[in-house]
Amino acid sequence: MNAGKKLRTMLEKSTEPLIVPELYDCASAKAAEMNGFQAIMVSSGDLACSLTGIPDLQLLTLDEFVAVTDRITNMTDMPLIIDADEGFGRPLNTYYGCQRLVKAGAAGVLVTD
């Protein structure tokens, strides 16, 4: 079952809210898994701080988000949601970026405007 279907099934079957911790790397994903969480989410702010040492100023590229998505989804079976900030540019960039993130293993992508 692909990641998106797994997340949809999980949400459809649940009668309780799904608590999803925000994280930024494989170690924090493994900690979430060890503590019984069913799904995880990459926080763009936490990822930016971990990679640059400064707050999220939207300096990270799509390639950096794809790389962390690929790493995390290769070490856990939990569905991963990606906080993709404003979608990396114009609407077509957002569409392309979401497609790349899903191809890298993301179960869902959160885009805020």
PDB file of C-alpha atoms in Angstrom:
ATOM      1  CA  MET A   1       0.000   0.000   0.000  1.00  0.00           C
ATOM      2  CA  ASN A   2       1.425   3.398  -0.906  1.00  0.00           C
ATOM      3  CA  ALA A   3       1.942   6.045   1.767  1.00  0.00           C
ATOM      4  CA  GLY A   4      -1.024   8.212   0.766  1.00  0.00           C
ATOM      5  CA  LYS A   5      -3.451   5.289   0.833  1.00  0.00           C
ATOM      6  CA  LYS A   6      -2.037   4.150   4.167  1.00  0.00           C
ATOM      7  CA  LEU A   7      -2.633   7.602   5.684  1.00  0.00           C
ATOM      8  CA  ARG A   8      -6.174   7.833   4.231  1.00  0.00           C
ATOM      9  CA  THR A   9      -7.033   4.380   5.577  1.00  0.00           C
ATOM     10  CA  MET A  10      -5.642   5.307   8.978  1.00  0.00           C
ATOM     11  CA  LEU A  11      -7.748   8.481   9.077  1.00  0.00           C
ATOM     12  CA  GLU A  12     -10.912   6.750   7.870  1.00  0.00           C
ATOM     13  CA  LYS A  13     -10.705   3.962  10.463  1.00  0.00           C
ATOM     14  CA  SER A  14      -9.814   6.173  13.414  1.00  0.00           C
ATOM     15  CA  THR A  15     -12.467   7.458  15.776  1.00  0.00           C
ATOM     16  CA  GLU A  16      -9.916   9.549  17.658  1.00  0.00           C
ATOM     17  CA  PRO A  17      -7.861  12.503  16.428  1.00  0.00           C
ATOM     18  CA  LEU A  18      -4.528  11.496  14.940  1.00  0.00           C
ATOM     19  CA  ILE A  19      -1.680  13.065  16.905  1.00  0.00           C
ATOM     20  CA  VAL A  20       1.229  13.734  14.554  1.00  0.00           C
ATOM     21  CA  PRO A  21       4.576  14.924  15.943  1.00  0.00           C
ATOM     22  CA  GLU A  22       6.590  17.430  13.934  1.00  0.00           C
ATOM     23  CA  LEU A  23      10.210  16.461  13.338  1.00  0.00           C
ATOM     24  CA  TYR A  24      13.144  17.091  11.039  1.00  0.00           C
ATOM     25  CA  ASP A  25      15.389  14.029  10.654  1.00  0.00           C
ATOM     26  CA  CYS A  26      15.675  10.251  10.834  1.00  0.00           C
ATOM     27  CA  ALA A  27      16.606  10.218  14.525  1.00  0.00           C
ATOM     28  CA  SER A  28      13.515  12.168  15.537  1.00  0.00           C
ATOM     29  CA  ALA A  29      11.382   9.975  13.237  1.00  0.00           C
ATOM     30  CA  LYS A  30      12.774   6.849  14.914  1.00  0.00           C
ATOM     31  CA  ALA A  31      12.016   8.364  18.340  1.00  0.00           C
ATOM     32  CA  ALA A  32       8.411   9.017  17.248  1.00  0.00           C
ATOM     33  CA  GLU A  33       8.138   5.439  15.994  1.00  0.00           C
ATOM     34  CA  MET A  34       9.567   4.019  19.230  1.00  0.00           C
ATOM     35  CA  ASN A  35       7.020   6.055  21.217  1.00  0.00           C
ATOM     36  CA  GLY A  36       4.030   4.635  19.355  1.00  0.00           C
ATOM     37  CA  PHE A  37       3.054   7.419  16.965  1.00  0.00           C
ATOM     38  CA  GLN A  38       1.295   6.255  13.806  1.00  0.00           C
ATOM     39  CA  ALA A  39       2.218   9.132  11.472  1.00  0.00           C
ATOM     40  CA  ILE A  40       4.834  11.896  11.401  1.00  0.00           C
ATOM     41  CA  MET A  41       5.306  15.317   9.841  1.00  0.00           C
ATOM     42  CA  VAL A  42       8.412  17.202   8.767  1.00  0.00           C
ATOM     43  CA  SER A  43       8.285  20.726  10.173  1.00  0.00           C
ATOM     44  CA  SER A  44       9.739  23.225   7.710  1.00  0.00           C
ATOM     45  CA  GLY A  45      10.776  25.456  10.605  1.00  0.00           C
ATOM     46  CA  ASP A  46      12.559  22.698  12.500  1.00  0.00           C
ATOM     47  CA  LEU A  47      14.156  21.430   9.291  1.00  0.00           C
ATOM     48  CA  ALA A  48      15.423  24.922   8.472  1.00  0.00           C
ATOM     49  CA  CYS A  49      16.910  25.347  11.947  1.00  0.00           C
ATOM     50  CA  SER A  50      18.584  21.946  11.808  1.00  0.00           C
ATOM     51  CA  LEU A  51      20.131  22.577   8.378  1.00  0.00           C
ATOM     52  CA  THR A  52      20.996  26.283   8.605  1.00  0.00           C
ATOM     53  CA  GLY A  53      21.040  27.148  12.306  1.00  0.00           C
ATOM     54  CA  ILE A  54      18.638  30.033  11.763  1.00  0.00           C
ATOM     55  CA  PRO A  55      14.838  30.326  11.841  1.00  0.00           C
ATOM     56  CA  ASP A  56      12.763  29.376   8.824  1.00  0.00           C
ATOM     57  CA  LEU A  57      13.281  32.180   6.303  1.00  0.00           C
ATOM     58  CA  GLN A  58      12.250  29.971   3.369  1.00  0.00           C
ATOM     59  CA  LEU A  59      15.867  29.476   2.330  1.00  0.00           C
ATOM     60  CA  LEU A  60      15.575  25.716   1.834  1.00  0.00           C
ATOM     61  CA  THR A  61      15.142  24.333  -1.651  1.00  0.00           C
ATOM     62  CA  LEU A  62      12.778  21.694  -2.947  1.00  0.00           C
ATOM     63  CA  ASP A  63      15.781  19.384  -3.342  1.00  0.00           C
ATOM     64  CA  GLU A  64      16.509  19.621   0.382  1.00  0.00           C
ATOM     65  CA  PHE A  65      12.889  18.735   1.224  1.00  0.00           C
ATOM     66  CA  VAL A  66      12.951  15.824  -1.236  1.00  0.00           C
ATOM     67  CA  ALA A  67      16.214  14.533   0.266  1.00  0.00           C
ATOM     68  CA  VAL A  68      14.888  14.529   3.843  1.00  0.00           C
ATOM     69  CA  THR A  69      11.614  12.947   2.668  1.00  0.00           C
ATOM     70  CA  ASP A  70      13.520  10.171   0.946  1.00  0.00           C
ATOM     71  CA  ARG A  71      15.761   9.534   3.956  1.00  0.00           C
ATOM     72  CA  ILE A  72      12.943   9.403   6.486  1.00  0.00           C
ATOM     73  CA  THR A  73      10.557   7.286   4.398  1.00  0.00           C
ATOM     74  CA  ASN A  74      13.317   4.767   3.756  1.00  0.00           C
ATOM     75  CA  MET A  75      13.805   4.146   7.469  1.00  0.00           C
ATOM     76  CA  THR A  76      10.206   3.996   8.696  1.00  0.00           C
ATOM     77  CA  ASP A  77       6.850   2.714   7.471  1.00  0.00           C
ATOM     78  CA  MET A  78       4.928   5.497   9.207  1.00  0.00           C
ATOM     79  CA  PRO A  79       3.144   7.863   6.804  1.00  0.00           C
ATOM     80  CA  LEU A  80       5.058  11.138   6.470  1.00  0.00           C
ATOM     81  CA  ILE A  81       3.422  14.512   5.885  1.00  0.00           C
ATOM     82  CA  ILE A  82       5.627  17.334   4.601  1.00  0.00           C
ATOM     83  CA  ASP A  83       5.159  20.994   5.554  1.00  0.00           C
ATOM     84  CA  ALA A  84       6.181  22.570   2.232  1.00  0.00           C
ATOM     85  CA  ASP A  85       5.702  26.189   3.336  1.00  0.00           C
ATOM     86  CA  GLU A  86       4.276  28.179   0.423  1.00  0.00           C
ATOM     87  CA  GLY A  87       5.018  25.543  -2.189  1.00  0.00           C
ATOM     88  CA  PHE A  88       8.357  26.728  -3.605  1.00  0.00           C
ATOM     89  CA  GLY A  89       7.045  29.464  -5.881  1.00  0.00           C
ATOM     90  CA  ARG A  90       4.283  29.808  -8.433  1.00  0.00           C
ATOM     91  CA  PRO A  91       1.371  27.328  -8.782  1.00  0.00           C
ATOM     92  CA  LEU A  92       3.186  25.188 -11.343  1.00  0.00           C
ATOM     93  CA  ASN A  93       6.237  25.022  -9.059  1.00  0.00           C
ATOM     94  CA  THR A  94       3.954  23.937  -6.234  1.00  0.00           C
ATOM     95  CA  TYR A  95       2.378  21.191  -8.338  1.00  0.00           C
ATOM     96  CA  TYR A  96       5.792  19.955  -9.491  1.00  0.00           C
ATOM     97  CA  GLY A  97       7.177  20.137  -5.953  1.00  0.00           C
ATOM     98  CA  CYS A  98       4.272  18.147  -4.499  1.00  0.00           C
ATOM     99  CA  GLN A  99       4.708  15.507  -7.190  1.00  0.00           C
ATOM    100  CA  ARG A 100       8.423  15.175  -6.342  1.00  0.00           C
ATOM    101  CA  LEU A 101       7.708  14.926  -2.611  1.00  0.00           C
ATOM    102  CA  VAL A 102       5.104  12.207  -3.144  1.00  0.00           C
ATOM    103  CA  LYS A 103       7.493  10.337  -5.438  1.00  0.00           C
ATOM    104  CA  ALA A 104      10.102  10.530  -2.642  1.00  0.00           C
ATOM    105  CA  GLY A 105       7.606   8.843  -0.307  1.00  0.00           C
ATOM    106  CA  ALA A 106       5.487  11.569   1.301  1.00  0.00           C
ATOM    107  CA  ALA A 107       1.966  10.519   2.260  1.00  0.00           C
ATOM    108  CA  GLY A 108       0.776  14.114   2.188  1.00  0.00           C
ATOM    109  CA  VAL A 109       1.980  17.656   1.607  1.00  0.00           C
ATOM    110  CA  LEU A 110       0.856  20.722   3.534  1.00  0.00           C
ATOM    111  CA  VAL A 111       1.062  23.983   1.586  1.00  0.00           C
ATOM    112  CA  THR A 112       0.130  27.252   3.295  1.00  0.00           C
ATOM    113  CA  ASP A 113      -0.346  30.609   1.660  1.00  0.00           C
TER     114      ASP A 113
END
